[in-house]
Amino acid sequence: MNIKKHFWENLALIGLLILAVVYLAPILIVLMNSFKGRFFISDAPFALPDSQTFAGLKNYTSGVAKTGFFSAFGYSLFITVFSVGAIVLFTAMTAWCITRVKSRFSTLIYYLMVFSMIVPFQMVMFTMSKMANILGLDNPVGIIVIYLGFGAGLSVFIYSGFVKSIPLEIEEAATIDGCNPIQTFFLIVMPILQPVSVTVAILNAMWVWNDYLLPYLVIGSTYRTIPIAVQYLQGGYGSRDMGAMMAMLVLAIIPIVIFYLTCQQYIIKGVVAGAVKG
């Protein structure tokens, strides 16, 4: 039995290693090509840079200059930080309210949130962009409201499952000690929600940071985020600066990878707690 068990464990390990290589290969290829001359990338995309193809940091300096990278980085950082902060705060409050207040209205709100998860973005994107223009949301501040709307469904679903696992007696004790609902939420409930809050923050940060279509439809080229700025490296008639594009993709990946690696220990804990408990 032990031999058979070790065999399946080793087989699973080999399978996971293969999957890891498959997932990491595109990132390594982009990193490798970011140091090649633009004319050598298409000819030998999988070859390592050599004395002839190595371009040093030329692609990075060229990409930064052509895209206005630092401006795009600032807009992406602003939108991501405040969108994720708004999603975490407001969806946590919503989930706590609809979980603790048992009524038909709260149940309806919950199912509407769940239903929003299965509505394809393509069904609402033209109506959404038109309404964003009418309501004056076509700017870096207004798009935060739109991201809050699109990110609320999954976030409320995860938070609701976790809130159900919190003993009600803790909140009742806080009320007896003189806390009002706002104090109970911020002093008692929110600290308990820390693991799932980190999970929600990571999932939404990865989505908002890498999103291209929503910022392109709402704020366009006036306030270029990093995905939009990288797209502008593609010129007319199919011409593109592949070296600079690869370099900008590397710079765009680095912040979100660092954020993910810093907080990854909370992902499984938060998702499992939010989806299973209660």
Coordinates of C-alpha atoms in Angstrom, one line a residue:
M1 CA 0.0 0.0 0.0
N2 CA 2.9 2.4 0.9
I3 CA 4.6 1.7 -2.5
K4 CA 1.3 2.4 -4.3
K5 CA 0.7 5.5 -2.3
H6 CA 4.2 6.9 -3.0
F7 CA 3.8 6.1 -6.7
W8 CA 0.6 8.2 -7.0
E9 CA 2.2 11.0 -4.9
N10 CA 5.2 11.1 -7.2
L11 CA 3.0 10.9 -10.3
A12 CA 0.9 13.9 -8.9
L13 CA 4.1 15.8 -8.2
I14 CA 5.4 15.2 -11.7
G15 CA 2.0 16.4 -13.1
L16 CA 2.1 19.5 -11.0
L17 CA 5.7 20.3 -12.1
I18 CA 4.7 20.0 -15.7
L19 CA 1.8 22.3 -15.1
A20 CA 4.1 24.8 -13.4
V21 CA 6.4 24.8 -16.4
V22 CA 3.4 25.3 -18.8
Y23 CA 2.2 28.3 -16.8
L24 CA 5.6 29.8 -16.3
A25 CA 6.9 29.3 -19.8
P26 CA 5.0 32.3 -21.4
I27 CA 6.4 34.6 -18.7
L28 CA 9.9 33.4 -19.2
I29 CA 9.6 33.7 -23.0
V30 CA 8.4 37.3 -22.6
L31 CA 11.3 38.1 -20.2
M32 CA 13.8 36.5 -22.6
N33 CA 12.5 38.3 -25.7
S34 CA 12.5 41.7 -23.8
F35 CA 16.3 41.7 -24.1
K36 CA 16.4 40.9 -27.9
G37 CA 16.5 43.3 -30.8
R38 CA 13.0 43.9 -32.3
F39 CA 14.0 42.3 -35.6
F40 CA 15.1 39.0 -34.0
I41 CA 12.1 38.2 -31.9
S42 CA 9.8 37.0 -34.7
D43 CA 12.6 34.9 -36.3
A44 CA 13.6 33.0 -33.1
P45 CA 11.2 33.7 -30.3
F46 CA 12.3 30.7 -28.3
A47 CA 16.1 31.2 -28.6
L48 CA 18.1 32.7 -25.8
P49 CA 19.7 36.2 -26.5
D50 CA 23.3 35.9 -27.9
S51 CA 25.9 38.4 -28.9
Q52 CA 24.1 39.2 -32.1
T53 CA 20.5 39.5 -30.8
F54 CA 21.1 40.9 -27.3
A55 CA 19.8 44.5 -27.1
G56 CA 20.5 45.2 -23.4
L57 CA 18.1 47.7 -21.9
K58 CA 17.3 49.5 -25.1
N59 CA 13.9 47.9 -25.4
Y60 CA 13.0 49.2 -21.9
T61 CA 14.2 52.7 -22.4
S62 CA 12.5 52.8 -25.8
G63 CA 9.2 51.4 -24.4
V64 CA 9.1 53.8 -21.5
A65 CA 9.6 56.8 -23.8
K66 CA 7.1 55.7 -26.5
T67 CA 4.3 54.7 -24.1
G68 CA 4.6 57.3 -21.4
F69 CA 5.0 54.4 -19.0
F70 CA 5.3 56.3 -15.8
S71 CA 2.1 58.2 -16.4
A72 CA 0.3 55.0 -17.3
F73 CA 1.7 53.3 -14.3
G74 CA 0.4 56.1 -12.1
Y75 CA -3.1 55.8 -13.6
S76 CA -3.1 52.0 -13.2
L77 CA -1.9 52.2 -9.7
F78 CA -4.5 54.8 -8.7
I79 CA -7.4 53.0 -10.3
T80 CA -6.3 49.6 -8.9
V81 CA -5.7 50.7 -5.3
F82 CA -8.9 52.7 -4.9
S83 CA -11.1 50.2 -6.8
V84 CA -9.8 47.3 -4.7
G85 CA -10.2 49.4 -1.5
A86 CA -13.8 50.3 -2.5
I87 CA -14.7 46.7 -3.4
V88 CA -13.3 45.3 -0.1
L89 CA -15.0 47.9 2.1
F90 CA -18.4 48.1 0.5
T91 CA -18.9 44.4 -0.4
A92 CA -17.8 43.4 3.1
M93 CA -20.4 45.7 4.6
T94 CA -23.0 44.5 2.1
A95 CA -22.3 40.8 2.8
W96 CA -22.5 41.3 6.5
C97 CA -25.8 43.2 6.3
I98 CA -27.5 40.7 4.0
T99 CA -26.2 37.8 6.0
R100 CA -27.3 39.1 9.4
V101 CA -30.6 40.8 8.3
K102 CA -32.9 38.0 7.3
S103 CA -35.6 39.4 5.0
R104 CA -36.9 39.0 1.5
F105 CA -35.1 42.1 0.4
S106 CA -31.7 41.0 1.7
T107 CA -32.3 37.6 0.0
L108 CA -33.2 39.3 -3.3
I109 CA -30.0 41.5 -3.1
Y110 CA -27.9 38.4 -2.5
Y111 CA -29.3 36.5 -5.5
L112 CA -28.9 39.6 -7.7
M113 CA -25.3 39.7 -6.7
V114 CA -24.8 36.1 -7.5
F115 CA -26.7 36.5 -10.8
S116 CA -24.4 39.3 -11.8
M117 CA -21.5 36.9 -11.8
I118 CA -22.9 35.0 -14.8
V119 CA -23.8 37.9 -17.0
P120 CA -21.2 38.3 -19.8
F121 CA -19.5 41.6 -19.9
Q122 CA -20.1 41.8 -23.7
M123 CA -23.8 42.0 -23.0
V124 CA -23.6 45.3 -21.1
M125 CA -20.4 46.9 -22.3
F126 CA -22.0 49.3 -24.9
T127 CA -24.8 50.4 -22.6
M128 CA -22.4 50.7 -19.7
S129 CA -20.0 52.9 -21.7
K130 CA -22.9 55.2 -22.8
M131 CA -24.2 55.5 -19.3
A132 CA -20.6 56.2 -18.0
N133 CA -20.4 59.1 -20.5
I134 CA -23.8 60.5 -19.4
L135 CA -23.1 60.2 -15.7
G136 CA -19.6 61.7 -16.0
L137 CA -17.8 58.5 -15.0
D138 CA -15.4 58.5 -17.9
N139 CA -12.4 59.5 -15.8
P140 CA -10.0 57.7 -13.4
V141 CA -12.3 58.5 -10.4
G142 CA -15.5 57.5 -12.1
I143 CA -14.2 54.2 -13.3
I144 CA -13.7 53.1 -9.7
V145 CA -17.5 53.1 -9.3
I146 CA -17.8 50.9 -12.4
Y147 CA -15.2 48.5 -11.1
L148 CA -17.1 48.4 -7.8
G149 CA -20.2 47.4 -9.6
F150 CA -18.6 44.6 -11.7
G151 CA -16.5 43.3 -8.8
A152 CA -19.3 43.2 -6.2
G153 CA -20.9 39.9 -7.3
L154 CA -18.0 37.5 -6.6
S155 CA -16.8 39.5 -3.6
V156 CA -20.2 39.5 -1.8
F157 CA -20.5 35.8 -2.5
I158 CA -17.1 35.1 -0.9
Y159 CA -17.7 37.4 2.0
S160 CA -21.2 36.0 2.7
G161 CA -19.9 32.5 3.1
F162 CA -17.3 33.7 5.6
V163 CA -19.6 35.9 7.6
K164 CA -21.9 32.9 8.2
S165 CA -19.0 31.2 10.0
I166 CA -18.6 34.1 12.5
P167 CA -20.5 33.3 15.8
L168 CA -23.3 35.7 16.3
E169 CA -22.6 35.7 20.0
I170 CA -19.4 37.8 19.3
E171 CA -21.5 40.6 17.8
E172 CA -24.1 40.4 20.5
A173 CA -21.4 40.7 23.2
A174 CA -20.1 43.8 21.4
T175 CA -23.7 45.3 21.3
I176 CA -24.1 44.6 25.1
D177 CA -20.8 46.5 25.6
G178 CA -22.3 49.5 23.9
C179 CA -21.1 49.2 20.3
N180 CA -23.5 50.5 17.6
P181 CA -23.7 48.6 14.3
I182 CA -20.9 50.7 12.7
Q183 CA -18.6 50.1 15.6
T184 CA -19.4 46.4 15.6
F185 CA -18.5 46.0 12.0
F186 CA -15.2 48.0 12.0
L187 CA -14.0 46.9 15.5
I188 CA -15.2 43.3 15.6
V189 CA -16.3 41.9 12.2
M190 CA -13.7 43.5 9.9
P191 CA -10.7 42.2 11.7
I192 CA -12.1 38.7 11.6
L193 CA -12.6 39.1 7.9
Q194 CA -8.9 39.8 7.3
P195 CA -8.0 36.5 5.6
V196 CA -10.9 36.6 3.2
S197 CA -10.4 40.4 2.6
V198 CA -6.8 39.7 1.4
T199 CA -8.2 37.0 -0.9
V200 CA -10.8 39.4 -2.3
A201 CA -8.2 42.1 -2.7
I202 CA -5.7 39.8 -4.6
L203 CA -8.4 38.5 -7.0
N204 CA -9.7 42.0 -7.8
A205 CA -6.2 43.6 -7.9
M206 CA -5.1 41.1 -10.5
W207 CA -8.3 41.7 -12.6
V208 CA -8.2 45.5 -12.4
W209 CA -4.5 45.9 -13.0
N210 CA -4.5 43.7 -16.1
D211 CA -7.9 44.8 -17.5
Y212 CA -7.8 46.3 -21.0
L213 CA -11.3 46.4 -22.3
L214 CA -13.2 48.3 -19.6
P215 CA -10.7 51.2 -19.3
Y216 CA -10.5 51.4 -23.1
L217 CA -14.2 51.7 -23.4
V218 CA -14.7 54.1 -20.5
I219 CA -11.7 56.4 -20.3
G220 CA -10.1 55.6 -23.7
S221 CA -6.7 57.1 -24.6
T222 CA -7.2 60.2 -22.5
Y223 CA -6.0 58.5 -19.3
R224 CA -3.9 55.5 -20.5
T225 CA -3.5 52.6 -18.2
I226 CA -0.6 50.2 -18.7
P227 CA -2.6 47.7 -20.9
I228 CA -3.8 50.5 -23.2
A229 CA -0.3 52.1 -23.3
V230 CA 1.3 48.8 -24.3
Q231 CA -1.3 48.4 -27.1
Y232 CA -0.2 51.7 -28.6
L233 CA 3.2 50.2 -29.4
Q234 CA 1.4 48.5 -32.3
G235 CA 1.6 50.9 -35.3
G236 CA -0.3 51.1 -38.5
Y237 CA -0.4 48.4 -41.1
G238 CA 0.5 45.7 -38.6
S239 CA 3.9 47.2 -37.7
R240 CA 4.8 46.8 -34.0
D241 CA 7.8 47.3 -31.8
M242 CA 7.9 43.8 -30.4
G243 CA 11.0 44.4 -28.3
A244 CA 9.5 47.5 -26.5
M245 CA 6.2 45.6 -26.1
M246 CA 7.9 42.7 -24.4
A247 CA 9.8 45.0 -22.1
M248 CA 6.7 46.9 -21.1
L249 CA 4.9 43.6 -20.5
V250 CA 7.6 42.6 -18.1
L251 CA 7.4 46.0 -16.2
A252 CA 3.6 45.6 -16.1
I253 CA 3.8 42.1 -14.6
I254 CA 6.4 42.8 -11.9
P255 CA 4.1 44.8 -9.5
I256 CA 1.2 42.4 -9.5
V257 CA 3.5 39.4 -9.2
I258 CA 5.2 41.0 -6.1
F259 CA 1.8 41.7 -4.6
Y260 CA 0.5 38.2 -5.3
L261 CA 3.6 36.5 -3.8
T262 CA 3.4 38.7 -0.7
C263 CA -0.2 37.8 -0.1
Q264 CA -0.6 34.4 -1.7
Q265 CA -0.7 32.5 1.7
Y266 CA -4.1 34.0 2.3
I267 CA -5.7 32.9 -1.0
I268 CA -6.6 29.3 -0.3
K269 CA -7.5 30.0 3.3
G270 CA -9.9 32.8 2.3
V271 CA -11.5 31.1 -0.6
V272 CA -12.0 27.8 1.3
A273 CA -13.4 29.7 4.3
G274 CA -15.7 31.8 2.2
A275 CA -17.0 29.0 0.0
V276 CA -17.4 26.1 2.5
K277 CA -18.0 27.5 5.9
G278 CA -21.6 28.3 6.9

